């Protein structure tokens, strides 16, 4: 196999290699590094160990090639359902960050004022942890919820961190409000599923890739390796794809049709598609009648007609054609889907009847205007969607007969727009009309059909009076509340305006970088100074840490234990662990170690409701023989060894030798909603959103401004996004997007990736550029305008001309603006500098939007 | 035929011989295997070729500079 | 013998051995220029070729051959003239041109040295180059001809030629008492001015000339092949390259010779032996070559604009109207004006040395320009894959090194002039 | 008799540049040097915009211009079809680079140390050196310090000396160990395939069997060992977008 190279000789060569050597040794033919006979004896030890990618979203399986214990390359883990022996640029490039001395090497304690670039002194772990523990305990004594724990994209199942939050009783902020959470809420509300629309990719025939950056983004479940693999496989079997996006992006070669839609008008398009499916008669009536609230009788007040049973449970009534009377939905023999009926004096119409009327005005011509696309295209897509749905067809999978509706929508981060919640509801309705949810080839959201608790919770939305907590839970502003760091930042700047009395005092930021990663940078700069103490747990000195942290605890990158992680591809179920390919470099520690340290210092490690108890329950070890003993600080490897044993495996060694635990294919009875027991988990799909209407009325009663309640309506209803009321001269839409070379903002700190992705730029359509006298490579100023406050913000970047974008849209990738790593400085600004947040620039469920009206002009020129 | 003539001719012939040898036998303008094509059959044969050139032309030096045999 | 006697106690001719202030000024400048060149090359050797303006073709959007290679082609071109003229003089006994024969031969030797140096400075691993070329050079590479024929054979034969034709003068000088006498004794190597010796010399130089002329055609063609055989570089591939190279070589060489001749005539007051007839002859020769070359240029332009392939057109546009247009038309003008001027003098039979010197200098600028245009555009604009168009601008280091080369040339010639008569001494009547 | 070749499936390539990065790390190429290049090409006017991807490794031509012109035989073709550079013989004349119509050659313009410096990572950091022994880069692959092939030449890896030429080697050091080239091995969507085309049943032979295919710049007669399946040769109107930082 490997030609033997002695380590000594090999290192000597490394030091010697280079031009200086060349001149001296141009005559003789041997490299100093070639092993001599003696070297053969002490050749390097080469081996390969299993681990799991730490950069991307889907935790790909990897093997690490090691020379004398030093990792020299990561490669894909063969047989891993998600990446089967392959790896993306990010997975490859992370190797350099293992060895990057620019990482935080030791615990650091701030020595200068906050709000400016930090000056630090190195501290021992013990000292740093003590400082954090004291701060946390001080505030916990007053009110544990004022300890704010915030995390970015989790690189493991939320296990050790959830346990920590529970043990502390602290408040929690995630990244979801910037990702696709409004889509989650819409689906929880409409179908009861925890996820965003994604199709049964391997069996689908017609796909609306709706704002889905097909080959560059992946989605909320998978990275872009698994889905593109399945997409290509499906395409080779005849899948047709419609790409709905202002930018062509890398979807180019794989989109059969490009619908370059105007940003934030997805709701209008979805409504027009509903209009057409109904008009063209593509309706799965059995599905709508049996599994949705379409047949429910709705009174003039918009409330569903219900009767109270003996055990005063409310049951919705439908019109039973058989008996010609209103009967409980559960008992009706033949519910009417359409029509209006007089029941003791007052008129009731079926929800579906109202829906038909509702979408009646949303014609393709109308939508064509709003979305800036050709009406005939909308008609065509609707009929192709309807045709391919094969309404009524079924197929047999593993002996189970399942409805076959090979059409679907893939929609992710497009959910993050002002009208995102209702847009996602409308898109779901497009699939509902043809009965695609839960069908083979149809609409799914995950590999299994699980009902989330929010479905029930959303039946009755709490709208309380002030005071509110700083996340505005149950407030009159956000009856459905995703927990939006941007909104928290707003609240922290002006608590009184939102009826908030207590602000968070201590923040623990785990691997999150709001200053760079979240829109509306100025809001975070203004609010994060208000924390009395901030601890940052991260491998790098993030920009947020640089400006605001009091203590920085160095976390390891990939060289640590984490898990358990799902390794399934949606069709095959599998689990893995992240195993350290080498020891953590410098003084960094794996997160679990850090949390154990913290729990210990804070004094919540053991005992009733302690960290260990929560770890046990999070891992399902409670009351098993594998449960971690209380009190003693467990060894991290041991934690996962116990978990592995609890799964019936030999222990963690199973993963060390096999890499992955493949559990087998997902059975159709748990994948497809139609054939779960009970079907669709026994929930009624909400075509009609009664509780939204109720909540909206309550909000108005309690004096919330229209901008908050206007979208709390039973049916998705189009209105012009707030940003469109910016003045004429702000004639372009700015959108941000993801590059395949990057993941969030963290990969900006990996020099091998910044080298690959190049410098920041703004995509401009050549026609627009001509109009503005801008040529490729020009420095341009981008000035955004807030239609609500009138505030303007601006940045300077470089124009990049491309025909892959609408003339009225400009786009910027978001992975830029970093200054904390020497190699990522001077690559250009992040668009988050000019985005806004708060009223008009977030969704009704408190989620970020990534669109704003801007004008651009050559630097120096005045527009 | 004078000695001068013989030596001069000899030098020219040797020079040409060296060139031809170095070029066709040593440097090898043609080759059979791919790897062979990347090496002269005989290392330093390009140097020999150059030497050949020099020898050939130095015949001129000899011819005009050598002492005349008679007188 | 008697001949030698009559000249005893006269100073050495043509200012040999006497260092004037003017001479020191020239040599001083030349030395300074050479030093600048050496520094430039040291910088390049230390930093790597990144110190030049050259970069990778395509991926880096640059040109990986630049000014240096242009100068290799140019200098080897210049060497053409000397040896040709010298050879012609011998072959056709053009007695009236004997005055420039030696300086022509000197010019050849110097130019070839500079050409060789230009190759060395262009190598990323010059030391390896010196060894590996002698060790591994492959006939399959067009470079082989350049290296073996041009630099070795051509250079050596020219040296032999220069030496043999200088021996009689060396002998004459060896007869004079002077501090350089020992040198001349060695140089003359026992030369005796006998009819037999003269006869032999005539024979030798005749055959040498005969041997050198084909050699030089082959040599310059092989240099043309370095470019002309490359299918992958639009603008290079073509049968015209080799002949065009030979002709432009003549142009630059004769141009140089005219300048040098005029200089010597002026400085050494050799109006008598470097007479008008020398210039008219050189002028006519240059004119002829210029018209032939301009014909090639016309053909080149016509092919470029008539029905070019997409790739040929990209280069054609860059040359005729694009970023290389100034250099291109500049060079064409630098070649066309002298052609016209010379034609005019030829017709009116009124030759003006001043103008001819200007023309000689001009055609050399034109030649350098054309050499540059052969090398650069086909790399920056000759991409067959969709790489963006590249750019190449020589760096200061490159300019410094080129300045160094020219200065070194001047230095060598100036040095030679103080060691040996650059104009052949008159033969005494037999 | 073995003859290695690579097949590129343009119907599958998604332009992600995983191959580019895998190559970079496997072969330890320094800053701004990407032996594997993936064109991201755009043509046409909005909204009829066409986007295509085109991976471009060294074509390892069977009639390679670079091999022909190399004055010292440093650039040579092996029996198994690999076109390699003996970085211990190369004199840095860059004739191979001007002769190559594919732009696959990378010259060591700088001292490798400086090239690595661009990443602004202090590899000599004592805390790091204690683990890596000061290896540059820290993930340095020892396979490149040994000779390859029956002719035992130094041909694999990058940035050994300034002033010599380098390019894609089809990962000769991996191929000789029976592994696939790094780019092929890592491609997430199997757009790249590699193997022995003389062997009828090798995966690549089976993949190529009765498929439409083309070579880049076929008309030049260079006869590349890289074969493209699906899609068409790049149009002369295609514009390259989103290039990596290749400036020096």
Short mmCIF file of C-alpha atoms in Angstrom, two decimals, chain A residues 8-281:
data_model
loop_
_atom_site.label_atom_id
_atom_site.label_comp_id
_atom_site.label_asym_id
_atom_site.label_seq_id
_atom_site.Cartn_x
_atom_site.Cartn_y
_atom_site.Cartn_z
CA UNK A 8 11.39 12.29 10.68
CA UNK A 9 12.48 12.39 7.07
CA UNK A 10 9.01 13.42 6.05
CA UNK A 11 8.93 16.42 8.35
CA UNK A 12 12.43 17.42 7.41
CA UNK A 13 11.27 17.49 3.82
CA UNK A 14 8.25 19.53 4.70
CA UNK A 15 10.44 22.14 6.24
CA UNK A 16 12.86 22.01 3.35
CA UNK A 17 10.43 21.89 0.45
CA UNK A 18 10.33 25.04 -1.65
CA UNK A 19 12.26 27.20 -4.04
CA UNK A 20 15.24 27.86 -1.85
CA UNK A 21 15.89 24.14 -1.98
CA UNK A 22 15.50 23.93 -5.73
CA UNK A 23 18.62 25.89 -6.63
CA UNK A 24 20.82 23.93 -4.26
CA UNK A 25 19.63 20.50 -5.34
CA UNK A 26 18.93 20.89 -9.03
CA UNK A 27 21.53 18.27 -9.88
CA UNK A 28 20.88 15.24 -7.76
CA UNK A 29 17.63 13.39 -8.12
CA UNK A 30 16.53 12.44 -4.64
CA UNK A 31 14.05 14.35 -2.52
CA UNK A 32 15.18 14.79 1.06
CA UNK A 33 11.86 13.29 2.03
CA UNK A 34 12.19 9.96 0.27
CA UNK A 35 12.60 7.25 2.87
CA UNK A 36 15.97 5.64 3.19
CA UNK A 37 16.28 1.93 4.01
CA UNK A 38 16.45 2.69 7.71
CA UNK A 39 13.23 4.69 7.50
CA UNK A 40 11.29 1.62 6.44
CA UNK A 41 11.52 0.38 9.99
CA UNK A 42 9.91 3.45 11.55
CA UNK A 43 7.48 4.27 8.75
CA UNK A 44 4.44 6.38 9.57
CA UNK A 45 1.37 4.80 11.08
CA UNK A 46 -1.48 5.35 8.65
CA UNK A 47 -5.06 4.59 9.65
CA UNK A 48 -8.65 5.65 8.94
CA UNK A 49 -11.25 6.42 11.58
CA UNK A 50 -14.97 7.15 11.32
CA UNK A 51 -16.47 10.48 12.21
CA UNK A 52 -19.29 12.80 11.18
CA UNK A 53 -19.08 16.06 9.29
CA UNK A 54 -19.40 19.08 11.48
CA UNK A 55 -19.87 21.85 8.95
CA UNK A 56 -22.86 21.03 6.83
CA UNK A 57 -26.48 20.65 7.82
CA UNK A 58 -27.01 16.94 7.45
CA UNK A 59 -24.07 15.46 9.34
CA UNK A 60 -22.58 13.38 6.54
CA UNK A 61 -20.60 10.31 7.47
CA UNK A 62 -16.85 10.65 7.03
CA UNK A 63 -13.69 8.63 7.32
CA UNK A 64 -10.62 10.54 8.43
CA UNK A 65 -7.30 9.43 6.95
CA UNK A 66 -4.63 9.86 9.60
CA UNK A 67 -0.84 9.82 9.45
CA UNK A 68 0.64 9.22 12.90
CA UNK A 69 -2.66 10.37 14.37
CA UNK A 70 -2.70 13.57 12.32
CA UNK A 71 -5.75 13.92 10.06
CA UNK A 72 -4.67 14.58 6.46
CA UNK A 73 -8.01 14.16 4.67
CA UNK A 74 -11.71 13.68 5.20
CA UNK A 75 -13.58 11.41 2.81
CA UNK A 76 -17.19 10.31 2.59
CA UNK A 77 -18.26 7.26 4.59
CA UNK A 78 -19.21 4.46 2.22
CA UNK A 79 -22.66 3.04 2.75
CA UNK A 80 -23.94 6.11 4.58
CA UNK A 81 -27.52 6.67 3.35
CA UNK A 82 -27.03 10.41 3.05
CA UNK A 83 -23.68 10.79 1.32
CA UNK A 84 -22.50 7.26 0.56
CA UNK A 85 -18.78 7.79 0.26
CA UNK A 86 -18.95 11.34 -1.07
CA UNK A 87 -18.33 14.75 0.44
CA UNK A 88 -19.04 18.36 -0.48
CA UNK A 89 -16.54 21.24 -0.61
CA UNK A 90 -17.41 22.26 2.94
CA UNK A 91 -16.90 18.79 4.28
CA UNK A 92 -13.53 18.64 2.54
CA UNK A 93 -12.40 22.11 3.57
CA UNK A 94 -13.13 21.89 7.30
CA UNK A 95 -9.83 20.05 7.72
CA UNK A 96 -7.92 23.34 7.69
CA UNK A 97 -9.94 24.74 10.58
CA UNK A 98 -8.97 21.84 12.84
CA UNK A 99 -5.44 23.18 12.64
CA UNK A 100 -6.22 26.90 12.56
CA UNK A 101 -4.39 28.81 15.30
CA UNK A 102 -6.75 31.70 14.53
CA UNK A 103 -9.29 29.73 16.54
CA UNK A 104 -9.88 30.64 20.16
CA UNK A 105 -7.12 28.63 21.79
CA UNK A 106 -7.76 29.19 25.48
CA UNK A 107 -10.60 30.60 27.59
CA UNK A 108 -10.56 34.38 27.26
CA UNK A 109 -11.74 37.12 29.61
CA UNK A 110 -12.43 40.59 28.29
CA UNK A 111 -10.21 43.44 29.49
CA UNK A 112 -11.74 46.37 27.61
CA UNK A 113 -15.17 47.99 27.25
CA UNK A 114 -17.88 46.20 25.29
CA UNK A 115 -19.19 47.41 21.95
CA UNK A 116 -15.73 47.72 20.47
CA UNK A 117 -13.31 45.08 19.23
CA UNK A 118 -12.28 43.01 22.23
CA UNK A 119 -9.03 42.92 24.13
CA UNK A 120 -8.52 39.75 26.09
CA UNK A 121 -6.44 37.99 28.66
CA UNK A 122 -5.98 34.24 28.59
CA UNK A 123 -7.55 32.48 31.56
CA UNK A 124 -7.57 28.97 32.95
CA UNK A 125 -10.71 26.95 32.33
CA UNK A 126 -11.36 26.94 36.04
CA UNK A 127 -11.23 30.73 36.37
CA UNK A 128 -13.34 31.37 33.26
CA UNK A 129 -15.99 28.84 34.28
CA UNK A 130 -16.15 30.37 37.75
CA UNK A 131 -16.81 33.83 36.31
CA UNK A 132 -19.65 32.46 34.17
CA UNK A 133 -21.11 30.42 37.02
CA UNK A 134 -21.17 33.41 39.37
CA UNK A 135 -22.92 35.61 36.79
CA UNK A 136 -25.49 32.92 35.99
CA UNK A 137 -26.22 32.19 39.64
CA UNK A 138 -26.55 35.87 40.47
CA UNK A 139 -29.28 36.29 37.89
CA UNK A 140 -30.89 32.89 38.46
CA UNK A 141 -31.49 33.85 42.05
CA UNK A 142 -33.55 36.78 40.77
CA UNK A 143 -35.31 35.06 37.83
CA UNK A 144 -33.91 32.09 35.86
CA UNK A 145 -35.77 33.16 32.71
CA UNK A 146 -33.54 36.24 32.55
CA UNK A 147 -30.67 33.93 31.65
CA UNK A 148 -30.89 33.81 27.86
CA UNK A 149 -29.35 30.86 26.07
CA UNK A 150 -29.02 31.28 22.35
CA UNK A 151 -27.78 28.78 19.77
CA UNK A 152 -27.23 28.87 16.04
CA UNK A 153 -27.67 25.87 13.78
CA UNK A 154 -27.32 22.91 16.10
CA UNK A 155 -24.62 20.47 15.04
CA UNK A 156 -26.21 17.68 17.03
CA UNK A 157 -29.60 16.67 18.28
CA UNK A 158 -30.49 19.23 20.93
CA UNK A 159 -29.66 16.98 23.85
CA UNK A 160 -26.91 18.25 26.08
CA UNK A 161 -28.00 21.84 25.52
CA UNK A 162 -31.70 21.19 26.14
CA UNK A 163 -30.72 19.40 29.33
CA UNK A 164 -28.69 22.44 30.31
CA UNK A 165 -31.54 24.88 29.67
CA UNK A 166 -33.96 22.72 31.61
CA UNK A 167 -31.56 22.33 34.49
CA UNK A 168 -31.14 26.12 34.52
CA UNK A 169 -34.73 27.06 33.75
CA UNK A 170 -33.39 29.66 31.36
CA UNK A 171 -34.94 31.17 28.23
CA UNK A 172 -33.98 29.83 24.80
CA UNK A 173 -33.50 31.40 21.41
CA UNK A 174 -32.83 29.39 18.26
CA UNK A 175 -31.99 30.19 14.66
CA UNK A 176 -35.24 28.92 13.21
CA UNK A 177 -36.87 32.29 12.80
CA UNK A 178 -34.23 32.94 10.14
CA UNK A 179 -34.44 29.51 8.60
CA UNK A 180 -37.85 28.10 7.77
CA UNK A 181 -39.80 28.16 11.00
CA UNK A 182 -42.72 30.12 9.64
CA UNK A 183 -43.07 27.23 7.22
CA UNK A 184 -43.04 24.84 10.17
CA UNK A 185 -45.80 26.84 11.86
CA UNK A 186 -47.88 26.90 8.68
CA UNK A 187 -47.60 23.14 8.28
CA UNK A 188 -48.18 22.44 11.97
CA UNK A 189 -51.27 24.58 11.71
CA UNK A 190 -52.55 23.13 8.42
CA UNK A 191 -51.52 19.46 8.43
CA UNK A 192 -50.17 19.01 11.95
CA UNK A 193 -46.69 18.15 10.63
CA UNK A 194 -43.48 19.54 12.07
CA UNK A 195 -41.57 20.53 8.96
CA UNK A 196 -41.81 22.36 5.68
CA UNK A 197 -43.17 21.04 2.40
CA UNK A 198 -40.97 18.53 0.68
CA UNK A 199 -42.03 15.93 -1.86
CA UNK A 200 -41.70 12.17 -1.92
CA UNK A 201 -38.76 12.90 -4.16
CA UNK A 202 -37.93 9.42 -5.42
CA UNK A 203 -41.49 8.79 -6.64
CA UNK A 204 -42.68 12.23 -7.65
CA UNK A 205 -43.15 13.12 -11.33
CA UNK A 206 -43.80 16.85 -11.21
CA UNK A 207 -42.11 19.17 -8.76
CA UNK A 208 -42.52 22.84 -8.01
CA UNK A 209 -39.06 23.80 -6.72
CA UNK A 210 -40.45 26.85 -5.00
CA UNK A 211 -37.64 29.12 -3.88
CA UNK A 212 -35.67 25.92 -3.41
CA UNK A 213 -32.10 26.42 -4.53
CA UNK A 214 -32.21 22.89 -5.92
CA UNK A 215 -28.53 22.04 -6.01
CA UNK A 216 -27.09 24.62 -3.65
CA UNK A 217 -29.21 24.61 -0.53
CA UNK A 218 -30.87 21.35 0.39
CA UNK A 219 -33.53 22.08 2.95
CA UNK A 220 -34.46 21.82 6.60
CA UNK A 221 -33.94 18.06 6.74
CA UNK A 222 -31.04 17.38 4.41
CA UNK A 223 -28.02 19.13 3.04
CA UNK A 224 -27.64 19.42 -0.69
CA UNK A 225 -26.00 16.04 -1.16
CA UNK A 226 -28.91 13.71 -0.40
CA UNK A 227 -31.65 15.64 -2.14
CA UNK A 228 -29.76 16.37 -5.36
CA UNK A 229 -28.83 12.69 -5.55
CA UNK A 230 -32.50 11.75 -5.23
CA UNK A 231 -33.54 14.58 -7.55
CA UNK A 232 -31.16 13.36 -10.26
CA UNK A 233 -32.31 9.78 -9.81
CA UNK A 234 -35.93 10.93 -10.11
CA UNK A 235 -35.13 13.08 -13.16
CA UNK A 236 -33.55 10.08 -14.85
CA UNK A 237 -36.93 8.40 -14.24
CA UNK A 238 -38.80 11.33 -15.81
CA UNK A 239 -39.33 13.90 -13.06
CA UNK A 240 -40.10 17.37 -14.40
CA UNK A 241 -39.14 20.43 -12.35
CA UNK A 242 -40.53 23.95 -12.35
CA UNK A 243 -38.12 26.36 -10.72
CA UNK A 244 -39.99 29.23 -9.06
CA UNK A 245 -37.41 31.82 -8.00
CA UNK A 246 -36.26 35.35 -8.87
CA UNK A 247 -32.82 33.84 -9.51
CA UNK A 248 -32.02 30.98 -11.83
CA UNK A 249 -29.18 29.88 -9.56
CA UNK A 250 -27.62 26.44 -9.93
CA UNK A 251 -31.09 25.08 -10.64
CA UNK A 252 -30.37 26.04 -14.24
CA UNK A 253 -29.43 22.70 -15.76
CA UNK A 254 -32.11 20.84 -13.84
CA UNK A 255 -35.16 23.06 -14.25
CA UNK A 256 -37.49 22.20 -17.15
CA UNK A 257 -39.23 25.52 -16.60
CA UNK A 258 -38.09 28.69 -14.88
CA UNK A 259 -40.78 30.93 -13.41
CA UNK A 260 -38.81 34.04 -12.42
CA UNK A 261 -41.28 35.32 -9.85
CA UNK A 262 -41.12 38.74 -8.13
CA UNK A 263 -39.89 38.40 -4.52
CA UNK A 264 -42.57 38.03 -1.77
CA UNK A 265 -45.38 37.39 -4.23
CA UNK A 266 -45.43 33.62 -3.69
CA UNK A 267 -48.78 33.90 -1.90
CA UNK A 268 -50.36 35.44 -4.99
CA UNK A 269 -49.02 32.67 -7.22
CA UNK A 270 -50.20 29.94 -4.84
CA UNK A 271 -53.70 31.46 -4.72
CA UNK A 272 -53.80 31.63 -8.52
CA UNK A 273 -52.79 27.96 -8.71
CA UNK A 274 -55.64 27.09 -6.30
CA UNK A 275 -57.94 29.17 -8.50
CA UNK A 276 -56.87 27.22 -11.57
CA UNK A 277 -56.96 23.75 -9.99
CA UNK A 278 -60.54 24.43 -8.95
CA UNK A 279 -61.44 26.04 -12.27
CA UNK A 280 -59.91 23.16 -14.22
CA UNK A 281 -61.61 20.66 -11.91
#
